[in-house]
Coordinates of C-alpha atoms and ligand atoms in Angstrom, one line a residue:
X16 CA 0.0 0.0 0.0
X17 CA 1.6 3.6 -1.0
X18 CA 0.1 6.7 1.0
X19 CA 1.3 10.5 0.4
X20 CA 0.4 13.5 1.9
X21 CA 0.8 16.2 -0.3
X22 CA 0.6 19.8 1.7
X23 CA -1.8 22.6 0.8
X24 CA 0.2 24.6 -1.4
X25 CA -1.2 28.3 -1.9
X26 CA 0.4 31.0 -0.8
X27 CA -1.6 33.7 0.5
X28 CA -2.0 37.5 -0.2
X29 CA 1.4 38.9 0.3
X30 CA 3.2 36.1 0.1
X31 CA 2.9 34.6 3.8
X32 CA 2.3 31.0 3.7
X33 CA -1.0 30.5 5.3
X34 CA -2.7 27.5 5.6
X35 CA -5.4 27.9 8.0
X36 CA -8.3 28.5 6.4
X37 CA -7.1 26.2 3.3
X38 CA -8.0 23.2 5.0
X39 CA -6.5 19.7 4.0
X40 CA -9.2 17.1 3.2
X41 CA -7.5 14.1 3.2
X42 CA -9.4 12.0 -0.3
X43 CA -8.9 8.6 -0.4
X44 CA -8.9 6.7 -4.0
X45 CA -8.9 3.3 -4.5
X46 CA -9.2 1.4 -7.5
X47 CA -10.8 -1.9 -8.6
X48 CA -10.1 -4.4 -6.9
X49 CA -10.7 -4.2 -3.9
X50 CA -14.9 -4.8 -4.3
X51 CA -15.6 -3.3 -0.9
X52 CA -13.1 -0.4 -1.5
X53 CA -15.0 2.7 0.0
X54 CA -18.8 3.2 1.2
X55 CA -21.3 5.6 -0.7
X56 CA -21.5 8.9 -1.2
X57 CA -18.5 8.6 -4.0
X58 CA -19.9 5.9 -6.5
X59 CA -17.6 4.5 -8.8
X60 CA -17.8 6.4 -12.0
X61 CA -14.7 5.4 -14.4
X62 CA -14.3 1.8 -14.8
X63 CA -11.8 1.2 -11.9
X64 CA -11.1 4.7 -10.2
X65 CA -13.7 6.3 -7.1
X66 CA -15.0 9.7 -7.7
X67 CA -13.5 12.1 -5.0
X68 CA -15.7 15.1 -4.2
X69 CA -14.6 18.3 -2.3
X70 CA -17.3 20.7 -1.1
X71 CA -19.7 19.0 -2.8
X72 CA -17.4 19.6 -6.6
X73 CA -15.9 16.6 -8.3
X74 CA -12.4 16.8 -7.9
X75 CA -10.3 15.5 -10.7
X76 CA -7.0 13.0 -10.2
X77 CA -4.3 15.0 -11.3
X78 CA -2.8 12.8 -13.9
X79 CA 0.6 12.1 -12.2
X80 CA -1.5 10.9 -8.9
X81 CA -3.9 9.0 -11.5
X82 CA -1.1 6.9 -12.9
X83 CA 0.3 5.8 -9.5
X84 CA -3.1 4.8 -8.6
X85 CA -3.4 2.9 -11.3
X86 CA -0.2 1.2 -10.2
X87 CA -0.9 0.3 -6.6
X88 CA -3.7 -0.9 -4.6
X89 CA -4.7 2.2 -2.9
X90 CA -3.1 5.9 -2.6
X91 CA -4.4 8.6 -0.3
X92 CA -3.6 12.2 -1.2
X93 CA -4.2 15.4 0.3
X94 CA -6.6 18.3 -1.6
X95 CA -6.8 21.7 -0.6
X96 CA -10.7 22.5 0.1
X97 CA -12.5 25.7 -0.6
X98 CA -14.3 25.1 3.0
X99 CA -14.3 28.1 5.1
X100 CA -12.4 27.1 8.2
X101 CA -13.9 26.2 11.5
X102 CA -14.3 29.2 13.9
X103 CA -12.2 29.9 16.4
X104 CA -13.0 28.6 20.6
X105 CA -12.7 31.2 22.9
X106 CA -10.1 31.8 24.7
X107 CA -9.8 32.2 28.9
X108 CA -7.8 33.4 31.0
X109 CA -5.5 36.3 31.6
X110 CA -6.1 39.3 28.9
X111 CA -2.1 38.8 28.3
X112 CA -0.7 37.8 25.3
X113 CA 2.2 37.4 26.2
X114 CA 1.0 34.3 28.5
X115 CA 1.7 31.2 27.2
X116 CA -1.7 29.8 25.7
X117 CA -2.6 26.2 26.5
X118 CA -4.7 24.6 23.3
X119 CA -6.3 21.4 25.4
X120 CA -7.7 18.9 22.2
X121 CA -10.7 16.3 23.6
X122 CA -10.0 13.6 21.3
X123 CA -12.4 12.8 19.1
X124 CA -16.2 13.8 20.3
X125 CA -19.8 13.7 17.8
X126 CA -20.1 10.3 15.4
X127 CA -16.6 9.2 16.7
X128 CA -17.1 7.7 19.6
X129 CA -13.0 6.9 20.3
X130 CA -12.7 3.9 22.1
X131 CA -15.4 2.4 24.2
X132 CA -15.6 0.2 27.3
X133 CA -17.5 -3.1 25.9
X134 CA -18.6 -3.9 29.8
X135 CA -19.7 -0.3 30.6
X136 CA -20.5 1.4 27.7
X137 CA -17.8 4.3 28.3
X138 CA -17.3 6.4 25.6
X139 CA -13.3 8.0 24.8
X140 CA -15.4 10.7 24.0
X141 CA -17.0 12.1 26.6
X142 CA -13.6 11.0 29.2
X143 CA -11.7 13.1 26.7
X144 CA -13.7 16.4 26.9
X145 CA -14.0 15.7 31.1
X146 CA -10.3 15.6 31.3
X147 CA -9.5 18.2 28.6
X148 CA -12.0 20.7 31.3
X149 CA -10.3 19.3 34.7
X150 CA -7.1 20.3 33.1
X151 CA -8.5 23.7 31.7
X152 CA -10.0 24.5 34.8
X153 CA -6.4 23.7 36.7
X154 CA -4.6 26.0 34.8
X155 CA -6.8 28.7 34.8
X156 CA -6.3 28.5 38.7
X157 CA -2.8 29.5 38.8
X158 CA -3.6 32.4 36.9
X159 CA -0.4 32.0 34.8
X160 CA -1.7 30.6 31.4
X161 CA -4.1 31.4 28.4
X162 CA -6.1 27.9 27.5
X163 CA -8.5 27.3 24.5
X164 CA -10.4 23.7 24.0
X165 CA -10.9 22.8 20.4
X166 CA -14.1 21.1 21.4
X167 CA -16.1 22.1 24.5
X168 CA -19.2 19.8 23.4
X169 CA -20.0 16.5 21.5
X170 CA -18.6 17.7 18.7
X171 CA -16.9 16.2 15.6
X172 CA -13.3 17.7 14.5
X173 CA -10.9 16.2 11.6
X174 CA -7.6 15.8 12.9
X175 CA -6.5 18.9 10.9
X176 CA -9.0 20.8 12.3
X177 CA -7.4 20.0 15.7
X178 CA -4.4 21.1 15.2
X179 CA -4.8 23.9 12.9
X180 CA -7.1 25.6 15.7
X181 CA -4.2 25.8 17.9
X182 CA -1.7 27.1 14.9
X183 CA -4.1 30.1 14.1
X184 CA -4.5 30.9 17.8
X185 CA -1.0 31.1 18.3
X186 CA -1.2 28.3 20.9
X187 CA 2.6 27.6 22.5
X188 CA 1.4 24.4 23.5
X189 CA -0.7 21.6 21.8
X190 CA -2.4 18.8 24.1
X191 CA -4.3 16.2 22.8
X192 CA -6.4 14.3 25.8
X193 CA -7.0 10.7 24.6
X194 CA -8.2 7.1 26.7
X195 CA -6.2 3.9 25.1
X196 CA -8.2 0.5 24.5
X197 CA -6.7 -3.1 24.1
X198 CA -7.9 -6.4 23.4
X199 CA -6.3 -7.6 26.9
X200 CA -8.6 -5.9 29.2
X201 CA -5.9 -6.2 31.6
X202 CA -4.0 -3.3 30.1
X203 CA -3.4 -0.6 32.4
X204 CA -1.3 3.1 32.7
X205 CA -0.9 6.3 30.8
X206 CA 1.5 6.7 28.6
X207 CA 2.7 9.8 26.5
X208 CA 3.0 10.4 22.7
X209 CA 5.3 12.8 20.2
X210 CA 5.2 12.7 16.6
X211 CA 8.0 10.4 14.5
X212 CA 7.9 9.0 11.3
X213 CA 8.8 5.8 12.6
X214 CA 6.6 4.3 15.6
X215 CA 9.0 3.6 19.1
X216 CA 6.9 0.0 19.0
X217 CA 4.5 -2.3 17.8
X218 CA 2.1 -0.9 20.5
X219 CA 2.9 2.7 19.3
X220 CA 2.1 1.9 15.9
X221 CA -1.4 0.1 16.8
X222 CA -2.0 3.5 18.8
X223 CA -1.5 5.2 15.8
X224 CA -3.2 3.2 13.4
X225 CA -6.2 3.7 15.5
X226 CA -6.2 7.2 16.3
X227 CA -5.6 8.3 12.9
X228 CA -8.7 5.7 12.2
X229 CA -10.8 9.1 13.7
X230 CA -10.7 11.1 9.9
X231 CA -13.7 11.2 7.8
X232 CA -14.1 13.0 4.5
X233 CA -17.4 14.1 3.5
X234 CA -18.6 10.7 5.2
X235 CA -15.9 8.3 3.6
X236 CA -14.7 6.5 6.8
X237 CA -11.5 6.2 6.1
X238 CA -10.9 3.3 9.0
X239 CA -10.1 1.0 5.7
X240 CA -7.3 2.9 5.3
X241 CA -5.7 3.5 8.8
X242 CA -2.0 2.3 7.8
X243 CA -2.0 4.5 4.4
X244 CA -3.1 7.7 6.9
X245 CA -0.1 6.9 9.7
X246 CA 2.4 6.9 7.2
X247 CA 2.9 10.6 7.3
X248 CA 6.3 12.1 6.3
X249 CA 7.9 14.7 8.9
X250 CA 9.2 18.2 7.5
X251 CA 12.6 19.5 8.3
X252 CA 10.9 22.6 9.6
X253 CA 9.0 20.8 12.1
X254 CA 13.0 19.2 13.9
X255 CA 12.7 22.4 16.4
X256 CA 9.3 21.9 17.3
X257 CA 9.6 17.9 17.9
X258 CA 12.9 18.7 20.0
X259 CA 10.3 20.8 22.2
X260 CA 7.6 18.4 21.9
X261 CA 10.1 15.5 23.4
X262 CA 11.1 18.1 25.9
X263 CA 7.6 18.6 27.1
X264 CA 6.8 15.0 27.3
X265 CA 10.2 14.3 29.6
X266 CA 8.8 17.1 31.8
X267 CA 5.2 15.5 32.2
X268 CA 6.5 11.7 32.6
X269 CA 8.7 13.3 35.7
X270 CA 6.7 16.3 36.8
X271 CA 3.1 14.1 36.7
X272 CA 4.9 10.9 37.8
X273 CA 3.3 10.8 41.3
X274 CA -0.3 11.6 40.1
X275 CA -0.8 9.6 36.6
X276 CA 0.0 6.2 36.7
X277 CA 2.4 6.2 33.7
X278 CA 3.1 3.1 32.0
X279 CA 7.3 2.5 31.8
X280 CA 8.3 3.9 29.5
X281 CA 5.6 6.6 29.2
X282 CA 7.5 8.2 26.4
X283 CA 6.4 7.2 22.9
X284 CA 6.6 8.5 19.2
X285 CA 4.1 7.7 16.6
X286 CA 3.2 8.8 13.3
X287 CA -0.3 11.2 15.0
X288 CA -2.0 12.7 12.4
X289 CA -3.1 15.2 15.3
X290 CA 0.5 16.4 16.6
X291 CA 1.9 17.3 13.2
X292 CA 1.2 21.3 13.5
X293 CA 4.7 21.8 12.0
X294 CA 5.2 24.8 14.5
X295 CA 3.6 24.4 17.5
X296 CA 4.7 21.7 20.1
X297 CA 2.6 18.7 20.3
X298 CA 1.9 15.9 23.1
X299 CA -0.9 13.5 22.8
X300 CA -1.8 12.3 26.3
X301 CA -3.2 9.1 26.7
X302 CA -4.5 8.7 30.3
X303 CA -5.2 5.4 30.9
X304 CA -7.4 1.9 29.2
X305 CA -10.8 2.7 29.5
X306 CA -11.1 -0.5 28.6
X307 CA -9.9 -1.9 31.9
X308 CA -12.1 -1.3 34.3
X309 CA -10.2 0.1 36.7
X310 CA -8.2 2.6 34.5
X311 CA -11.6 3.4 33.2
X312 CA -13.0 3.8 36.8
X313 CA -10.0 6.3 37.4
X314 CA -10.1 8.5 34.5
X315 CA -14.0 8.6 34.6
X316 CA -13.7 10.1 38.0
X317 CA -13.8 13.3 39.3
X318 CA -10.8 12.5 41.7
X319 CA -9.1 10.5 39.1
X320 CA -9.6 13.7 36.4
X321 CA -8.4 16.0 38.8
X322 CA -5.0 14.5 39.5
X323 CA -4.3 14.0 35.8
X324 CA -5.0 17.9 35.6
X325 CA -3.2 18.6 38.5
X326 CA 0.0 16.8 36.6
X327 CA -0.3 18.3 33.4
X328 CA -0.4 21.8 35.0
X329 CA 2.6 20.8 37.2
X330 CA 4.9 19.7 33.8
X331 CA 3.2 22.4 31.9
X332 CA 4.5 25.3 34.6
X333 CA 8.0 24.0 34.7
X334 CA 8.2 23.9 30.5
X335 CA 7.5 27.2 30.3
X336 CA 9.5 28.8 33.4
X337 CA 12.4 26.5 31.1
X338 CA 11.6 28.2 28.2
X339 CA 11.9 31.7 29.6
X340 CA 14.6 31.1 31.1
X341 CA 16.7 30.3 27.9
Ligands
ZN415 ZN1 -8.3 8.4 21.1

């Protein structure tokens, strides 16, 4: 299977790249075989090749992208939409700009439900935006930080959409607030993620596989297509900001140590659709198994939510008294 990612190219009035409101839409095309390639709305039309459609418009292969299809099973490419972008989440906290601002991302949220406790019916979703409010309401306490949620409700974001909130905010600091599941429902502990090419382990790369599973275009699930989406390549641009990333993610395993119980080692890298805002650092938090049901007990909880805030907003003051002290 070949995947590419091809980056939304315009450059914007005066020259600045801006990429914000030029949304990547992420168009999967597969041609015959397989049978069972993608669900409706995009009927086959050309013997062979699915019928991508952006905002509604038929959007054509380009013929270099064509030919490679042609020559493989499956290739997923990335098209600039014409979509306005999302608006932007308030933001809380000091009216200082020059305070750091915190951008805490619920994982998934609306028609995704993330992973779900078979036993109990508990829903990644709704964990997610608990935590992602526990930890927004912990910082706000100390006064010191901006913070922004992509998502305060049920609500559905592509993983661009995520990320790109924070970069047009000017967040300094991307969180992503996730619950793992496993098959052994004796899997337990939190464990931490920053973006790399190449996954740290086989469990890494099932993490990834299944977060990046949360992408739909114009409702195409593209969960067929999960290792084609991981396979992201890295820019050189975005070294600096993994470097900080990795720094950030040290400072949590230590700094929330004795309030999330981390898995050893917590530290992991992954190919995460949702950390790869080239300039602003990126952590993807995964608090615990909610599909153990102790871990999903924990993280459920009031108690449980506040102590995984309480270490987050621990690492997150020390990152940033680092950083202005450089
Ligand atoms: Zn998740």
């Amino acid at each position: 299977m070949l995947a590419s990612t091809a980056k939304s190219g315009g450059p914007a009035a005066g020259g600045q790249r801006n990429i914000g409101p030029m949304l990547l839409l992420l168009a999967v095309i597969a041609i015959a075989p397989p049978a069972a390639a993608l669900p409706s709305p995009a009927a086959p039309r050309a013997a062979g090749l699915m019928d991508v459609r952006v905002d509604g418009r038929a959007a054509p292969l380009p013929a270099r992208m064509a030919r490679r299809a042609r020559q493989t099973h499956s290739i997923t490419v990335a098209i600039p939409a014409s979509a306005p972008a999302i608006g932007l989440p308030p933001v809380a906290g000091p009216d200082n700009p020059d305070r750091p601002l915190i951008m805490i991302d619920a994982g998934h949220g609306g028609h995704d439900p993330g992973a779900v406790n078979a036993t109990h019916g508990w829903r990644e979703k709704d964990v997610t935006l608990s935590i992602a409010r526990a930890i927004r309401t912990a910082l706000l306490r100390t006064g010191r930080f901006r913070v922004a949620l992509t998502r305060n409700e049920d609500a559905y974001l592509i993983l661009q959409e995520r990320y790109d909130l924070a970069r047009r905010l000017g967040a300094d600091l991307f969180l992503s607030v996730h619950a793992d599941a496993a098959a052994n429902p004796d899997a337990r502990g939190a464990s931490i993620y920053t973006l790399s090419e190449v996954a740290s382990d086989r469990e890494a790369a099932r993490l990834a596989a299944r977060e990046n599973r949360a992408d739909i275009l114009n409702g195409v699930n593209l969960s067929g297509q999960s290792s084609a989406v991981s396979n992201i390549l890295i820019d050189l641009t975005q070294r600096d900001t993994m470097g900080r990333s990795s720094q950030f993610a040290r400072i949590l395993e230590r700094e929330g140590a004795s309030l999330i119980p981390f898995q050893k080692p917590a530290h992991r890298f992954a190919s995460l659709i949702v950390l790869k805002s080239p300039d602003t650092p990126s952590v993807l938090l995964e608090t615990g198994y909610i599909s153990n049901d102790e871990d999903g007990g924990l993280i459920r909880s009031a108690a449980g939510q506040r102590r995984i805030a309480d270490g987050v907003v621990r690492a997150i003051t020390v990152y940033f008294a680092r950083a202005s002290a450089d």
